[in-house]
Amino acid sequence: MSATTAAVSHVPHAGELERYTFTERIMHWTNGLTYLYCLATGLAFYSPHLFWLAYVLGGAPTSRFWHPIVALVFVIATFWMHALWGRDMEMTEVDKRWLSHTQGYITNDEERTPLSDRFNGGQKLYYWLVIYGALLLLLSGIFLWIPEYIPRQYAWVHGVMVLLHEVAALATIGGFIIHVYMSVFMVPYSMTAITTGYVTRAWAWTHHRLWYLRVTGRKE
């Protein structure tokens, strides 16, 4: 069953809370899947040892053609994400306390992990990495897409843009790996939340208690 089908067909049980709306889930999967395609094709161009990825995705010419186009969709989805989640992603004192005690979160030590709102400090850091990474990838990618329009006297710009593109790509790849690892392996049912849109009250209480208290109207 696809993520979209599951999202539509899920019937919330009594006591479940809506974690993500249908619009937020479509945005998230659009952003993630387009990034994944750009990651695979980009790695194929980055190293000859990974060039086999281009063949898996339809061949080198196909990958070269679709990489910048899908990248534009990724950037648009990133702007969409900012429109939906921008306010929720502002860093607060709560997030600073959370970030100063990340060891408790990593080891699933709930007693040592400070409370968090709808998104914790780590999620917010990754969010801003994606936002600024996407902008840098867009800026540098435009120059790499149409190098023939760069005047010869500014040929050095191409080298600078290649470097910026690689730095932004490697930074977002690192964040993407951590994001997927934490979602799939470290925090149970996170994938269920972003697929169906719903979480149990126990999950919300454990991982995002301030958000839980706010949406339920409870004080403790």
mmCIF file of C-alpha atoms in Angstrom:
data_model
loop_
_atom_site.group_PDB
_atom_site.id
_atom_site.type_symbol
_atom_site.label_atom_id
_atom_site.label_comp_id
_atom_site.label_asym_id
_atom_site.label_seq_id
_atom_site.Cartn_x
_atom_site.Cartn_y
_atom_site.Cartn_z
ATOM 1 C CA MET A 1 0.000 0.000 0.000
ATOM 2 C CA SER A 2 1.425 3.387 -0.949
ATOM 3 C CA ALA A 3 1.882 6.232 1.522
ATOM 4 C CA THR A 4 -0.884 8.230 -0.180
ATOM 5 C CA THR A 5 -3.341 5.320 -0.120
ATOM 6 C CA ALA A 6 -2.609 4.641 3.531
ATOM 7 C CA ALA A 7 -3.076 8.311 4.345
ATOM 8 C CA VAL A 8 -6.494 8.358 2.696
ATOM 9 C CA SER A 9 -7.726 5.008 4.002
ATOM 10 C CA HIS A 10 -6.655 5.355 7.638
ATOM 11 C CA VAL A 11 -9.573 5.550 10.047
ATOM 12 C CA PRO A 12 -8.465 7.168 13.336
ATOM 13 C CA HIS A 13 -9.212 5.176 16.456
ATOM 14 C CA ALA A 14 -10.654 6.658 19.605
ATOM 15 C CA GLY A 15 -8.005 8.571 21.495
ATOM 16 C CA GLU A 16 -5.737 9.220 18.490
ATOM 17 C CA LEU A 17 -4.556 12.733 17.713
ATOM 18 C CA GLU A 18 -4.008 14.235 14.282
ATOM 19 C CA ARG A 19 -0.291 14.869 14.038
ATOM 20 C CA TYR A 20 -0.094 15.912 10.380
ATOM 21 C CA THR A 21 -2.827 17.041 8.016
ATOM 22 C CA PHE A 22 -3.233 15.450 4.589
ATOM 23 C CA THR A 23 -1.686 18.567 3.001
ATOM 24 C CA GLU A 24 1.334 18.365 5.300
ATOM 25 C CA ARG A 25 1.851 14.706 4.471
ATOM 26 C CA ILE A 26 1.685 15.293 0.716
ATOM 27 C CA MET A 27 4.171 18.133 1.114
ATOM 28 C CA HIS A 28 6.517 16.021 3.235
ATOM 29 C CA TRP A 29 6.550 13.047 0.850
ATOM 30 C CA THR A 30 6.953 15.300 -2.191
ATOM 31 C CA ASN A 31 9.894 17.001 -0.533
ATOM 32 C CA GLY A 32 11.471 13.745 0.626
ATOM 33 C CA LEU A 33 11.045 11.720 -2.573
ATOM 34 C CA THR A 34 12.260 14.490 -4.878
ATOM 35 C CA TYR A 35 15.283 14.966 -2.628
ATOM 36 C CA LEU A 36 15.956 11.230 -2.741
ATOM 37 C CA TYR A 37 15.930 11.253 -6.551
ATOM 38 C CA CYS A 38 18.270 14.259 -6.664
ATOM 39 C CA LEU A 39 20.486 12.545 -4.102
ATOM 40 C CA ALA A 40 20.795 9.381 -6.199
ATOM 41 C CA THR A 41 21.416 11.145 -9.502
ATOM 42 C CA GLY A 42 23.717 13.682 -7.852
ATOM 43 C CA LEU A 43 25.850 10.935 -6.320
ATOM 44 C CA ALA A 44 26.053 9.283 -9.745
ATOM 45 C CA PHE A 45 27.588 12.477 -11.152
ATOM 46 C CA TYR A 46 29.733 13.058 -8.073
ATOM 47 C CA SER A 47 31.770 9.846 -8.151
ATOM 48 C CA PRO A 48 32.536 7.322 -10.910
ATOM 49 C CA HIS A 49 32.148 4.599 -8.278
ATOM 50 C CA LEU A 50 28.482 5.568 -7.959
ATOM 51 C CA PHE A 51 27.776 6.111 -11.638
ATOM 52 C CA TRP A 52 25.816 2.856 -11.686
ATOM 53 C CA LEU A 53 23.006 4.781 -9.984
ATOM 54 C CA ALA A 54 22.459 6.701 -13.211
ATOM 55 C CA TYR A 55 21.932 3.458 -15.124
ATOM 56 C CA VAL A 56 19.464 2.238 -12.510
ATOM 57 C CA LEU A 57 17.495 5.464 -12.964
ATOM 58 C CA GLY A 58 17.253 5.230 -16.743
ATOM 59 C CA GLY A 59 20.733 6.035 -17.999
ATOM 60 C CA ALA A 60 23.135 8.961 -17.830
ATOM 61 C CA PRO A 61 21.311 11.263 -20.337
ATOM 62 C CA THR A 62 17.976 10.631 -18.598
ATOM 63 C CA SER A 63 19.451 11.335 -15.171
ATOM 64 C CA ARG A 64 21.175 14.470 -16.455
ATOM 65 C CA PHE A 65 17.903 15.719 -17.971
ATOM 66 C CA TRP A 66 15.658 15.035 -14.962
ATOM 67 C CA HIS A 67 18.057 15.958 -12.141
ATOM 68 C CA PRO A 68 17.610 19.763 -12.399
ATOM 69 C CA ILE A 69 13.885 19.501 -13.155
ATOM 70 C CA VAL A 70 13.157 17.290 -10.150
ATOM 71 C CA ALA A 71 15.447 19.572 -8.128
ATOM 72 C CA LEU A 72 13.156 22.501 -8.936
ATOM 73 C CA VAL A 73 10.194 20.477 -7.667
ATOM 74 C CA PHE A 74 12.187 19.790 -4.491
ATOM 75 C CA VAL A 75 12.857 23.508 -4.011
ATOM 76 C CA ILE A 76 9.182 24.342 -4.589
ATOM 77 C CA ALA A 77 8.195 21.669 -2.050
ATOM 78 C CA THR A 78 10.717 23.185 0.376
ATOM 79 C CA PHE A 79 9.109 26.623 0.000
ATOM 80 C CA TRP A 80 5.738 24.928 0.515
ATOM 81 C CA MET A 81 7.110 23.318 3.669
ATOM 82 C CA HIS A 82 8.230 26.707 4.940
ATOM 83 C CA ALA A 83 4.775 28.135 4.305
ATOM 84 C CA LEU A 84 3.164 25.333 6.340
ATOM 85 C CA TRP A 85 5.718 24.837 9.104
ATOM 86 C CA GLY A 86 7.773 28.018 9.263
ATOM 87 C CA ARG A 87 6.156 29.368 12.424
ATOM 88 C CA ASP A 88 6.347 26.011 14.186
ATOM 89 C CA MET A 89 10.075 25.833 13.441
ATOM 90 C CA GLU A 90 11.161 28.998 15.229
ATOM 91 C CA MET A 91 13.747 28.197 17.893
ATOM 92 C CA THR A 92 12.628 28.810 21.481
ATOM 93 C CA GLU A 93 14.134 28.458 24.939
ATOM 94 C CA VAL A 94 12.409 25.068 25.133
ATOM 95 C CA ASP A 95 14.355 23.951 22.069
ATOM 96 C CA LYS A 96 17.634 25.241 23.460
ATOM 97 C CA ARG A 97 17.110 23.190 26.619
ATOM 98 C CA TRP A 98 16.252 20.169 24.487
ATOM 99 C CA LEU A 99 19.392 20.571 22.374
ATOM 100 C CA SER A 100 21.542 20.795 25.490
ATOM 101 C CA HIS A 101 20.285 17.350 26.557
ATOM 102 C CA THR A 102 20.313 15.438 23.269
ATOM 103 C CA GLN A 103 22.066 12.470 24.899
ATOM 104 C CA GLY A 104 18.850 11.548 26.679
ATOM 105 C CA TYR A 105 16.932 11.626 23.406
ATOM 106 C CA ILE A 106 19.513 9.562 21.548
ATOM 107 C CA THR A 107 19.503 6.873 24.242
ATOM 108 C CA ASN A 108 15.705 6.978 24.671
ATOM 109 C CA ASP A 109 16.143 8.076 28.276
ATOM 110 C CA GLU A 110 12.827 9.864 28.740
ATOM 111 C CA GLU A 111 13.658 11.128 32.225
ATOM 112 C CA ARG A 112 16.731 12.997 30.929
ATOM 113 C CA THR A 113 15.027 14.367 27.807
ATOM 114 C CA PRO A 114 13.501 17.854 28.192
ATOM 115 C CA LEU A 115 9.937 18.387 27.050
ATOM 116 C CA SER A 116 9.319 19.463 23.451
ATOM 117 C CA ASP A 117 6.497 21.058 21.516
ATOM 118 C CA ARG A 118 5.164 19.921 18.136
ATOM 119 C CA PHE A 119 8.736 19.661 16.796
ATOM 120 C CA ASN A 120 11.812 19.152 18.954
ATOM 121 C CA GLY A 121 15.085 21.039 18.649
ATOM 122 C CA GLY A 122 16.694 18.365 16.477
ATOM 123 C CA GLN A 123 13.828 18.408 13.991
ATOM 124 C CA LYS A 124 14.051 22.183 13.827
ATOM 125 C CA LEU A 125 17.794 22.094 13.146
ATOM 126 C CA TYR A 126 17.215 19.659 10.302
ATOM 127 C CA TYR A 127 14.398 21.832 8.970
ATOM 128 C CA TRP A 128 16.626 24.901 8.748
ATOM 129 C CA LEU A 129 19.418 22.810 7.232
ATOM 130 C CA VAL A 130 16.990 21.801 4.465
ATOM 131 C CA ILE A 131 15.752 25.375 3.972
ATOM 132 C CA TYR A 132 19.183 26.958 3.623
ATOM 133 C CA GLY A 133 20.602 23.903 1.880
ATOM 134 C CA ALA A 134 17.846 24.077 -0.751
ATOM 135 C CA LEU A 135 18.525 27.767 -1.356
ATOM 136 C CA LEU A 136 22.241 27.133 -1.781
ATOM 137 C CA LEU A 137 21.628 24.139 -4.035
ATOM 138 C CA LEU A 138 19.248 26.245 -6.144
ATOM 139 C CA LEU A 139 21.684 29.150 -6.477
ATOM 140 C CA SER A 140 24.669 26.991 -7.371
ATOM 141 C CA GLY A 141 22.590 24.559 -9.428
ATOM 142 C CA ILE A 142 21.380 27.268 -11.798
ATOM 143 C CA PHE A 143 24.978 28.056 -12.750
ATOM 144 C CA LEU A 144 25.740 24.364 -13.261
ATOM 145 C CA TRP A 145 22.585 23.863 -15.348
ATOM 146 C CA ILE A 146 23.442 26.566 -17.892
ATOM 147 C CA PRO A 147 27.263 26.931 -17.819
ATOM 148 C CA GLU A 148 27.320 28.043 -21.461
ATOM 149 C CA TYR A 149 25.755 31.369 -20.458
ATOM 150 C CA ILE A 150 28.603 32.278 -18.102
ATOM 151 C CA PRO A 151 31.011 34.733 -19.817
ATOM 152 C CA ARG A 152 34.513 33.360 -20.310
ATOM 153 C CA GLN A 153 36.074 36.002 -18.054
ATOM 154 C CA TYR A 154 33.926 34.658 -15.216
ATOM 155 C CA ALA A 155 34.830 31.019 -15.738
ATOM 156 C CA TRP A 156 36.076 30.885 -12.136
ATOM 157 C CA VAL A 157 32.472 31.262 -11.003
ATOM 158 C CA HIS A 158 31.756 27.749 -12.265
ATOM 159 C CA GLY A 159 34.394 26.271 -9.949
ATOM 160 C CA VAL A 160 33.014 28.186 -6.973
ATOM 161 C CA MET A 161 29.481 27.026 -7.718
ATOM 162 C CA VAL A 162 30.597 23.399 -8.023
ATOM 163 C CA LEU A 163 32.177 23.663 -4.567
ATOM 164 C CA LEU A 164 29.083 25.309 -3.054
ATOM 165 C CA HIS A 165 26.827 22.681 -4.633
ATOM 166 C CA GLU A 166 28.908 19.852 -3.200
ATOM 167 C CA VAL A 167 29.101 21.405 0.281
ATOM 168 C CA ALA A 168 25.334 21.985 0.386
ATOM 169 C CA ALA A 169 24.660 18.492 -0.948
ATOM 170 C CA LEU A 170 26.943 16.760 1.552
ATOM 171 C CA ALA A 171 25.507 18.771 4.461
ATOM 172 C CA THR A 172 21.909 17.922 3.546
ATOM 173 C CA ILE A 173 22.823 14.281 2.911
ATOM 174 C CA GLY A 174 24.195 14.020 6.448
ATOM 175 C CA GLY A 175 21.044 15.575 7.868
ATOM 176 C CA PHE A 176 18.815 13.382 5.700
ATOM 177 C CA ILE A 177 20.527 10.193 6.900
ATOM 178 C CA ILE A 178 20.133 11.199 10.554
ATOM 179 C CA HIS A 179 16.509 12.217 9.965
ATOM 180 C CA VAL A 180 15.592 8.888 8.367
ATOM 181 C CA TYR A 181 17.513 6.880 10.976
ATOM 182 C CA MET A 182 15.843 8.620 13.899
ATOM 183 C CA SER A 183 12.384 8.370 12.307
ATOM 184 C CA VAL A 184 12.614 4.720 11.323
ATOM 185 C CA PHE A 185 14.717 3.157 14.078
ATOM 186 C CA MET A 186 14.944 5.425 17.121
ATOM 187 C CA VAL A 187 11.436 6.843 17.565
ATOM 188 C CA PRO A 188 8.831 4.103 17.010
ATOM 189 C CA TYR A 189 5.717 5.022 15.010
ATOM 190 C CA SER A 190 7.170 8.243 13.582
ATOM 191 C CA MET A 191 6.729 6.776 10.109
ATOM 192 C CA THR A 192 3.151 5.855 10.986
ATOM 193 C CA ALA A 193 2.535 9.470 11.979
ATOM 194 C CA ILE A 194 3.789 10.926 8.695
ATOM 195 C CA THR A 195 1.982 8.216 6.687
ATOM 196 C CA THR A 196 -1.453 8.098 8.319
ATOM 197 C CA GLY A 197 -1.325 11.494 10.008
ATOM 198 C CA TYR A 198 -2.347 10.179 13.431
ATOM 199 C CA VAL A 199 -0.570 9.191 16.634
ATOM 200 C CA THR A 200 -1.714 7.736 19.915
ATOM 201 C CA ARG A 201 -2.039 9.954 22.946
ATOM 202 C CA ALA A 202 0.661 7.912 24.647
ATOM 203 C CA TRP A 203 3.082 8.610 21.772
ATOM 204 C CA ALA A 204 2.293 12.321 21.846
ATOM 205 C CA TRP A 205 2.693 12.422 25.640
ATOM 206 C CA THR A 206 6.058 10.651 25.458
ATOM 207 C CA HIS A 207 7.704 12.465 22.563
ATOM 208 C CA HIS A 208 5.992 15.871 22.259
ATOM 209 C CA ARG A 209 4.332 16.524 25.598
ATOM 210 C CA LEU A 210 3.975 20.287 25.280
ATOM 211 C CA TRP A 211 2.199 19.806 21.955
ATOM 212 C CA TYR A 212 0.020 17.107 23.511
ATOM 213 C CA LEU A 213 -1.003 19.366 26.378
ATOM 214 C CA ARG A 214 -1.756 22.218 23.995
ATOM 215 C CA VAL A 215 -3.934 20.281 21.525
ATOM 216 C CA THR A 216 -5.807 18.386 24.231
ATOM 217 C CA GLY A 217 -6.281 21.394 26.496
ATOM 218 C CA ARG A 218 -4.858 19.532 29.454
ATOM 219 C CA LYS A 219 -2.555 21.142 31.988
ATOM 220 C CA GLU A 220 -0.596 18.048 32.991
#
